[in-house]
CSV table of C-alpha atoms and ligand atoms in Angstrom, one decimal:
chain,number,residue,atom,x,y,z
A,1,MET,CA,-16.6,7.3,-19.1
A,2,LYS,CA,-17.5,5.7,-15.8
A,3,SER,CA,-15.9,6.9,-12.5
A,4,LEU,CA,-16.4,6.1,-8.8
A,5,ARG,CA,-16.7,9.4,-7.0
A,6,LYS,CA,-16.9,10.8,-3.5
A,7,VAL,CA,-19.5,13.5,-4.1
A,8,ARG,CA,-20.3,14.9,-0.7
A,9,PRO,CA,-18.7,14.9,2.8
A,10,ASP,CA,-20.6,11.9,4.0
A,11,SER,CA,-20.4,8.1,3.8
A,12,GLY,CA,-20.8,6.4,0.4
A,13,LEU,CA,-19.5,6.6,-3.2
A,14,GLU,CA,-21.3,7.0,-6.5
A,15,LEU,CA,-20.7,5.6,-9.9
A,16,HIS,CA,-21.0,8.5,-12.3
A,17,ASP,CA,-20.8,9.2,-16.0
A,18,ALA,CA,-18.1,11.8,-16.7
A,19,PRO,CA,-16.6,13.4,-19.8
A,20,LEU,CA,-13.1,12.1,-20.8
A,21,PRO,CA,-10.4,14.1,-19.0
A,22,VAL,CA,-8.1,16.2,-21.3
A,23,PRO,CA,-4.4,16.0,-20.4
A,24,GLY,CA,-2.4,19.2,-19.9
A,25,ALA,CA,0.9,19.8,-21.6
A,26,ASP,CA,2.9,17.8,-19.1
A,27,GLU,CA,0.3,15.2,-18.5
A,28,VAL,CA,-0.9,11.9,-20.1
A,29,LEU,CA,-4.3,10.3,-20.3
A,30,VAL,CA,-4.1,6.7,-19.0
A,31,GLN,CA,-6.7,4.1,-19.9
A,32,VAL,CA,-7.0,2.3,-16.5
A,33,LYS,CA,-6.3,-1.5,-16.6
A,34,ALA,CA,-6.4,-2.3,-12.9
A,35,THR,CA,-6.9,-0.4,-9.6
A,36,GLY,CA,-6.4,-1.9,-6.2
A,37,VAL,CA,-8.8,-1.4,-3.4
A,38,CYS,CA,-6.8,0.0,-0.4
A,39,GLY,CA,-7.7,0.6,3.2
A,40,THR,CA,-7.6,4.3,2.4
A,41,ASP,CA,-10.5,3.8,-0.1
A,42,LEU,CA,-12.5,2.0,2.6
A,43,HIS,CA,-12.0,4.9,5.0
A,44,ILE,CA,-12.9,7.4,2.3
A,45,ASN,CA,-16.1,5.4,1.5
A,46,LYS,CA,-17.0,5.3,5.2
A,47,TRP,CA,-15.9,8.9,5.6
A,48,THR,CA,-13.9,8.3,8.8
A,49,PRO,CA,-12.7,11.5,10.5
A,50,SER,CA,-9.0,11.1,9.4
A,51,TYR,CA,-10.2,11.7,5.8
A,52,HIS,CA,-12.4,14.7,6.3
A,53,PHE,CA,-9.5,16.8,5.0
A,54,MET,CA,-10.7,15.8,1.6
A,55,THR,CA,-13.8,17.9,1.8
A,56,ALA,CA,-12.2,20.8,-0.1
A,57,ALA,CA,-11.4,18.5,-3.1
A,58,LEU,CA,-14.9,17.1,-3.5
A,59,PRO,CA,-16.3,15.9,-5.8
A,60,VAL,CA,-13.4,13.6,-6.6
A,61,THR,CA,-12.8,10.2,-8.2
A,62,ILE,CA,-10.9,7.9,-5.9
A,63,GLY,CA,-8.4,5.1,-6.5
A,64,HIS,CA,-4.7,5.5,-6.2
A,65,GLU,CA,-3.1,2.1,-6.7
A,66,PHE,CA,-3.2,1.5,-10.4
A,67,SER,CA,-1.8,0.7,-13.8
A,68,GLY,CA,-3.0,1.5,-17.3
A,69,VAL,CA,-2.1,2.2,-20.9
A,70,VAL,CA,-0.9,5.6,-22.1
A,71,SER,CA,-3.7,6.6,-24.5
A,72,ALA,CA,-3.0,10.4,-25.1
A,73,LEU,CA,0.0,12.6,-24.6
A,74,GLY,CA,0.2,16.2,-23.6
A,75,GLY,CA,2.1,18.5,-26.0
A,76,ALA,CA,5.2,18.7,-23.9
A,77,VAL,CA,5.5,15.1,-22.9
A,78,GLN,CA,8.7,13.2,-23.8
A,79,GLY,CA,9.9,9.7,-23.0
A,80,LEU,CA,6.5,8.0,-23.0
A,81,GLU,CA,4.7,6.2,-25.8
A,82,LEU,CA,1.1,5.6,-26.7
A,83,GLY,CA,0.1,2.1,-25.8
A,84,GLN,CA,2.7,1.7,-23.1
A,85,LEU,CA,1.7,0.0,-19.8
A,86,VAL,CA,2.6,2.2,-16.8
A,87,THR,CA,2.1,2.3,-13.1
A,88,VAL,CA,1.6,5.8,-11.6
A,89,ARG,CA,3.0,7.3,-8.4
A,90,PRO,CA,-0.1,8.9,-6.8
A,91,SER,CA,1.8,11.7,-5.2
A,92,VAL,CA,1.8,14.8,-7.4
A,93,VAL,CA,4.3,17.4,-6.4
A,94,CYS,CA,4.0,21.1,-7.1
A,95,GLY,CA,7.3,21.8,-8.8
A,96,VAL,CA,7.6,25.3,-7.5
A,97,CYS,CA,8.0,25.1,-3.7
A,98,ALA,CA,11.5,25.4,-2.1
A,99,ALA,CA,11.9,21.6,-1.8
A,100,CYS,CA,10.8,20.9,-5.4
A,101,THR,CA,13.0,23.6,-6.9
A,102,ALA,CA,16.0,22.3,-4.8
A,103,GLY,CA,15.5,18.9,-6.3
A,104,ARG,CA,13.9,17.3,-3.3
A,105,PRO,CA,10.4,16.5,-4.6
A,106,ASP,CA,9.9,13.9,-1.8
A,107,ASP,CA,9.8,16.9,0.6
A,108,CYS,CA,7.2,18.9,-1.4
A,109,VAL,CA,4.9,20.7,1.0
A,110,THR,CA,1.9,21.1,-1.3
A,111,ARG,CA,1.6,17.7,-2.9
A,112,LYS,CA,-1.7,16.4,-4.1
A,113,GLY,CA,-2.8,12.7,-4.1
A,114,ILE,CA,-4.2,11.1,-7.2
A,115,GLY,CA,-7.4,9.5,-6.0
A,116,VAL,CA,-7.6,11.6,-2.8
A,117,SER,CA,-7.3,15.3,-3.7
A,118,ARG,CA,-7.4,15.0,-7.5
A,119,ASP,CA,-9.3,12.5,-9.7
A,120,GLY,CA,-8.1,9.0,-9.4
A,121,ALA,CA,-8.3,5.6,-11.1
A,122,PHE,CA,-11.6,3.9,-10.2
A,123,ALA,CA,-12.5,5.1,-13.6
A,124,ASP,CA,-12.1,4.1,-17.3
A,125,PHE,CA,-9.5,6.9,-17.8
A,126,VAL,CA,-7.4,9.1,-15.5
A,127,ARG,CA,-5.3,12.2,-16.3
A,128,VAL,CA,-1.8,12.1,-14.6
A,129,PRO,CA,1.5,14.1,-14.8
A,130,ALA,CA,3.9,12.3,-17.2
A,131,ARG,CA,6.7,12.5,-14.5
A,132,ASN,CA,4.6,10.2,-12.3
A,133,CYS,CA,4.4,7.4,-14.8
A,134,ILE,CA,6.8,4.4,-14.4
A,135,PRO,CA,6.9,2.1,-17.5
A,136,ILE,CA,6.2,-1.5,-16.8
A,137,PRO,CA,8.4,-4.2,-18.4
A,138,ASP,CA,6.9,-6.3,-21.1
A,139,GLY,CA,5.1,-9.4,-19.9
A,140,VAL,CA,4.1,-8.0,-16.5
A,141,ASP,CA,0.3,-8.3,-16.0
A,142,ALA,CA,-1.6,-5.0,-15.4
A,143,ARG,CA,-3.0,-6.3,-12.1
A,144,ILE,CA,0.5,-7.1,-10.8
A,145,ALA,CA,1.7,-3.6,-12.0
A,146,ALA,CA,-1.1,-2.1,-10.0
A,147,LEU,CA,0.5,-3.5,-6.8
A,148,ALA,CA,3.4,-1.1,-7.2
A,149,GLU,CA,2.1,1.5,-4.8
A,150,PRO,CA,1.4,-0.8,-1.8
A,151,LEU,CA,4.6,-2.6,-2.6
A,152,SER,CA,6.5,0.7,-2.5
A,153,VAL,CA,5.0,1.3,1.0
A,154,SER,CA,6.3,-2.2,2.1
A,155,TRP,CA,9.7,-1.5,0.5
A,156,GLU,CA,10.1,1.7,2.4
A,157,ALA,CA,9.1,0.1,5.7
A,158,VAL,CA,11.8,-2.5,5.3
A,159,ARG,CA,14.3,0.2,4.4
A,160,ALA,CA,13.3,2.2,7.5
A,161,ALA,CA,13.8,-1.0,9.7
A,162,GLY,CA,17.4,-1.3,8.4
A,163,VAL,CA,16.9,-5.1,7.9
A,164,GLN,CA,20.3,-6.8,7.6
A,165,PRO,CA,21.3,-10.3,6.3
A,166,GLY,CA,20.8,-12.8,9.1
A,167,ASP,CA,18.2,-10.7,11.0
A,168,ARG,CA,15.2,-12.1,12.7
A,169,VAL,CA,12.2,-9.9,11.7
A,170,LEU,CA,8.7,-9.9,13.1
A,171,VAL,CA,5.9,-8.5,10.9
A,172,LEU,CA,2.7,-7.6,12.7
A,173,GLY,CA,-0.2,-7.7,10.2
A,174,PRO,CA,-0.6,-10.2,7.4
A,175,GLY,CA,-2.5,-7.9,5.0
A,176,ASN,CA,-1.2,-6.7,1.6
A,177,ILE,CA,1.3,-4.3,3.2
A,178,GLY,CA,2.5,-6.9,5.7
A,179,GLN,CA,2.9,-9.5,3.0
A,180,GLY,CA,5.0,-7.1,0.9
A,181,ILE,CA,7.1,-6.3,4.0
A,182,ALA,CA,7.7,-10.1,4.5
A,183,LEU,CA,8.8,-10.4,0.9
A,184,PHE,CA,11.2,-7.4,1.0
A,185,ALA,CA,12.6,-8.5,4.4
A,186,ARG,CA,13.4,-11.9,2.9
A,187,GLU,CA,14.9,-10.1,-0.1
A,188,ALA,CA,17.1,-8.0,2.2
A,189,GLY,CA,18.5,-11.2,3.6
A,190,ALA,CA,16.5,-11.8,6.8
A,191,ALA,CA,17.3,-15.3,8.1
A,192,GLU,CA,13.8,-15.6,9.7
A,193,VAL,CA,10.6,-13.7,9.0
A,194,VAL,CA,7.7,-14.3,11.4
A,195,VAL,CA,4.3,-12.9,10.5
A,196,ALA,CA,1.4,-12.5,12.9
A,197,GLY,CA,-2.3,-11.8,12.5
A,198,HIS,CA,-5.5,-12.1,14.4
A,199,GLY,CA,-8.2,-14.4,13.0
A,200,ASP,CA,-6.4,-14.2,9.7
A,201,ALA,CA,-6.3,-17.7,8.3
A,202,PRO,CA,-6.9,-16.8,4.6
A,203,ARG,CA,-4.2,-14.1,4.6
A,204,LEU,CA,-1.7,-16.2,6.5
A,205,GLN,CA,-2.4,-18.9,4.0
A,206,ILE,CA,-1.4,-16.5,1.2
A,207,LEU,CA,1.9,-16.0,3.1
A,208,ARG,CA,2.4,-19.8,3.3
A,209,THR,CA,2.0,-19.8,-0.5
A,210,LEU,CA,4.6,-17.0,-0.7
A,211,GLY,CA,7.0,-19.3,1.2
A,212,PHE,CA,6.7,-18.2,4.8
A,213,ASP,CA,6.1,-20.8,7.4
A,214,GLN,CA,6.6,-19.0,10.7
A,215,LEU,CA,3.0,-17.7,11.0
A,216,LEU,CA,1.2,-16.7,14.2
A,217,ASP,CA,-2.6,-16.3,14.6
A,218,PHE,CA,-3.4,-14.5,17.9
A,219,ALA,CA,-7.0,-15.8,17.6
A,220,GLU,CA,-5.5,-19.3,18.4
A,221,THR,CA,-2.7,-18.3,20.8
A,222,PRO,CA,-3.0,-15.1,22.9
A,223,MET,CA,-0.7,-12.4,21.6
A,224,ALA,CA,1.6,-12.1,24.6
A,225,GLU,CA,2.1,-15.8,24.8
A,226,ALA,CA,2.6,-16.3,21.1
A,227,LEU,CA,5.1,-13.4,20.9
A,228,ALA,CA,7.1,-14.4,24.0
A,229,LYS,CA,7.5,-17.9,22.5
A,230,ALA,CA,8.5,-16.5,19.1
A,231,ALA,CA,11.1,-14.4,20.7
A,232,SER,CA,12.4,-17.2,23.0
A,233,PRO,CA,15.5,-18.3,21.0
A,234,ARG,CA,16.5,-14.6,20.7
A,235,PRO,CA,14.6,-11.4,20.5
A,236,PHE,CA,13.8,-9.8,17.1
A,237,ASP,CA,16.3,-7.5,15.4
A,238,ALA,CA,13.5,-5.6,13.9
A,239,VAL,CA,9.7,-5.4,14.3
A,240,ILE,CA,7.5,-3.9,11.6
A,241,GLU,CA,3.9,-3.1,12.4
A,242,ALA,CA,1.2,-3.0,9.7
A,243,THR,CA,-2.0,-3.4,11.7
A,244,GLY,CA,-3.1,0.0,13.1
A,245,VAL,CA,-4.0,-1.9,16.3
A,246,SER,CA,-2.6,0.0,19.2
A,247,ALA,CA,-2.5,-3.1,21.5
A,248,VAL,CA,0.4,-4.6,19.6
A,249,ILE,CA,2.9,-1.7,20.1
A,250,GLN,CA,3.9,-2.3,23.7
A,251,LEU,CA,4.2,-6.1,23.2
A,252,ALA,CA,6.2,-5.5,20.0
A,253,LEU,CA,8.8,-3.5,22.1
A,254,GLN,CA,9.0,-6.3,24.6
A,255,VAL,CA,10.2,-8.8,21.9
A,256,LEU,CA,12.6,-6.4,20.3
A,257,LYS,CA,16.4,-6.7,21.0
A,258,PRO,CA,18.3,-3.9,22.7
A,259,ARG,CA,19.1,-1.2,20.1
A,260,GLY,CA,16.5,-2.8,17.8
A,261,VAL,CA,14.1,-0.8,15.6
A,262,LEU,CA,10.3,-0.8,15.6
A,263,VAL,CA,8.8,0.6,12.4
A,264,ILE,CA,5.1,1.7,12.5
A,265,THR,CA,3.2,1.7,9.2
A,266,GLY,CA,-0.3,1.4,10.5
A,267,ILE,CA,-2.6,4.4,10.8
A,268,HIS,CA,-3.5,4.5,14.5
A,269,SER,CA,-6.8,6.3,15.3
A,270,ALA,CA,-5.8,7.0,19.0
A,271,PRO,CA,-2.6,7.7,20.9
A,272,VAL,CA,-0.7,4.7,22.3
A,273,ALA,CA,0.8,4.3,25.8
A,274,ILE,CA,4.5,3.2,25.7
A,275,ASP,CA,6.8,2.2,28.6
A,276,LEU,CA,9.4,4.9,28.0
A,277,ALA,CA,11.7,3.7,30.8
A,278,ALA,CA,12.1,0.3,29.1
A,279,LEU,CA,12.5,2.1,25.7
A,280,VAL,CA,15.4,4.2,27.2
A,281,ARG,CA,17.1,1.3,28.9
A,282,LYS,CA,17.0,-0.9,25.8
A,283,HIS,CA,18.0,2.0,23.4
A,284,HIS,CA,15.0,1.1,21.3
A,285,GLU,CA,14.1,3.2,18.3
A,286,ILE,CA,10.6,3.7,16.9
A,287,ARG,CA,10.3,5.0,13.4
A,288,GLY,CA,7.3,5.9,11.3
A,289,SER,CA,7.1,4.9,7.7
A,290,TYR,CA,4.6,6.0,5.2
A,291,ARG,CA,5.1,7.1,1.5
A,292,ALA,CA,8.1,5.7,-0.3
A,293,PRO,CA,10.5,8.1,-1.9
A,294,GLU,CA,10.4,8.4,-5.7
A,295,ALA,CA,13.7,6.5,-5.9
A,296,ALA,CA,12.0,3.3,-4.5
A,297,TRP,CA,9.6,2.9,-7.4
A,298,PRO,CA,12.1,1.6,-10.1
A,299,LYS,CA,13.4,-0.9,-7.5
A,300,VAL,CA,9.9,-2.1,-6.7
A,301,VAL,CA,9.1,-2.5,-10.5
A,302,ALA,CA,12.4,-4.5,-10.9
A,303,PHE,CA,11.4,-6.8,-8.1
A,304,MET,CA,7.9,-7.1,-9.7
A,305,GLU,CA,9.5,-8.2,-13.0
A,306,HIS,CA,11.4,-11.0,-11.4
A,307,ASN,CA,8.7,-12.1,-8.9
A,308,GLN,CA,5.5,-11.9,-10.9
A,309,ALA,CA,4.4,-15.4,-10.2
A,310,LEU,CA,4.8,-14.9,-6.5
A,311,LEU,CA,3.0,-11.5,-6.5
A,312,ALA,CA,0.1,-13.0,-8.4
A,313,HIS,CA,-0.9,-14.8,-5.2
A,314,MET,CA,-1.7,-11.4,-3.6
A,315,VAL,CA,-4.4,-10.6,-6.1
A,316,THR,CA,-7.2,-12.6,-4.6
A,317,HIS,CA,-10.2,-11.0,-6.3
A,318,THR,CA,-11.0,-9.1,-9.5
A,319,VAL,CA,-14.2,-7.1,-10.0
A,320,PRO,CA,-15.5,-4.9,-12.9
A,321,LEU,CA,-15.8,-1.2,-12.2
A,322,SER,CA,-19.6,-1.5,-12.3
A,323,ARG,CA,-19.4,-3.7,-9.2
A,324,ALA,CA,-16.5,-1.9,-7.5
A,325,LEU,CA,-18.5,-1.4,-4.2
A,326,GLU,CA,-18.9,-5.2,-4.0
A,327,GLY,CA,-15.1,-5.3,-4.2
A,328,PHE,CA,-15.0,-2.8,-1.4
A,329,ALA,CA,-17.1,-5.2,0.7
A,330,LEU,CA,-14.8,-8.0,0.0
A,331,ALA,CA,-11.8,-5.9,0.9
A,332,ASN,CA,-13.5,-4.9,4.2
A,333,ASN,CA,-13.4,-8.4,5.6
A,334,LYS,CA,-10.2,-10.3,6.2
A,335,THR,CA,-10.6,-12.9,3.5
A,336,ALA,CA,-9.2,-10.8,0.6
A,337,THR,CA,-5.6,-9.8,0.3
A,338,LYS,CA,-6.0,-7.4,-2.7
A,339,VAL,CA,-9.2,-6.8,-4.6
A,340,MET,CA,-8.5,-5.4,-8.1
A,341,VAL,CA,-11.1,-3.3,-10.0
A,342,VAL,CA,-10.6,-4.0,-13.7
A,343,PRO,CA,-12.8,-1.6,-15.7
A,344,ASP,CA,-13.4,-4.0,-18.6
A,345,ALA,CA,-13.6,-7.2,-16.6
A,346,ALA,CA,-16.6,-9.3,-17.5
A,347,ALA,CA,-19.6,-8.1,-15.5
A,348,GLU,CA,-20.0,-11.5,-13.9
A,349,THR,CA,-16.5,-11.6,-12.6
A,350,LEU,CA,-16.3,-11.7,-8.8
A,351,ALA,CA,-13.5,-14.0,-7.8
B,401,LIG,ZN1,-3.2,2.5,-0.9
B,402,LIG,ZN1,6.6,21.2,-4.2
């Protein structure tokens, strides 16, 4: 089978021929149907310092946002059937640490990431633990199902923000995570969802298609001015950041109501200066949000089942596995929302 691998601790990825993986007793073999290109994959490709921790796991096939069909079952697997479409939680827990044995797998201390520290899904097949598989309801497209992982990140960010009915919510960053945050904030009952980007016309246009009309582009109006105006009727009840751009943090706090919550989901490459006196006086809270708990996944899949037509707008490009790196290039500029690598897509597909 074909697989896209990080072979050595340096920039670049290689398309390899590899033998078919053999599932262990508690694992299944999944024939991959769609794998999303994530910012993480771009970082791994470029080999940015925050991913050098992967060195010990090399060589490894990357790709962690995916869906596929169960094509072989380990001897001890129950509750999954051959031919079933599943999405897969990429976080593989150990099952033996204190947290795992106490029934708190979300706190596992020796987890491994499918597509980061064990072989992932930019491949024709991937071997995964059966407990990580979430069956997808009939009628949901495999490319929509592959959005489950980024959607779970968005879901968790909205939960962390404590969005309440009637809230005004500001989302900084109109990419795939920000788009999911906007959807789940609206689902949580937010009265207003404002989404901001910088030179982001194509992705803001996707948000318009998703039904959002309060959209800011800081390339047109400077950030401080645009945010002050957006907060002029009343400040935001919650601000959720999905940019990784440190310059937005202090301004985000300035438009947040007293006792409001700022949630950070972006990975910031450098420390950020914050006016702590203002934070104290306004009783502001800053919360980090990253991986969703396992319990979030069924909720995300249920949302997916009822909002498939909406979510389809997020998949802006599909490429075959043989042209995955062209898909990476598309994902690297701000025109694409989500590029899907579909192993058996027609070789000429690039749209
Ligand atoms: Zn991802
Ligand atoms: Zn564990």
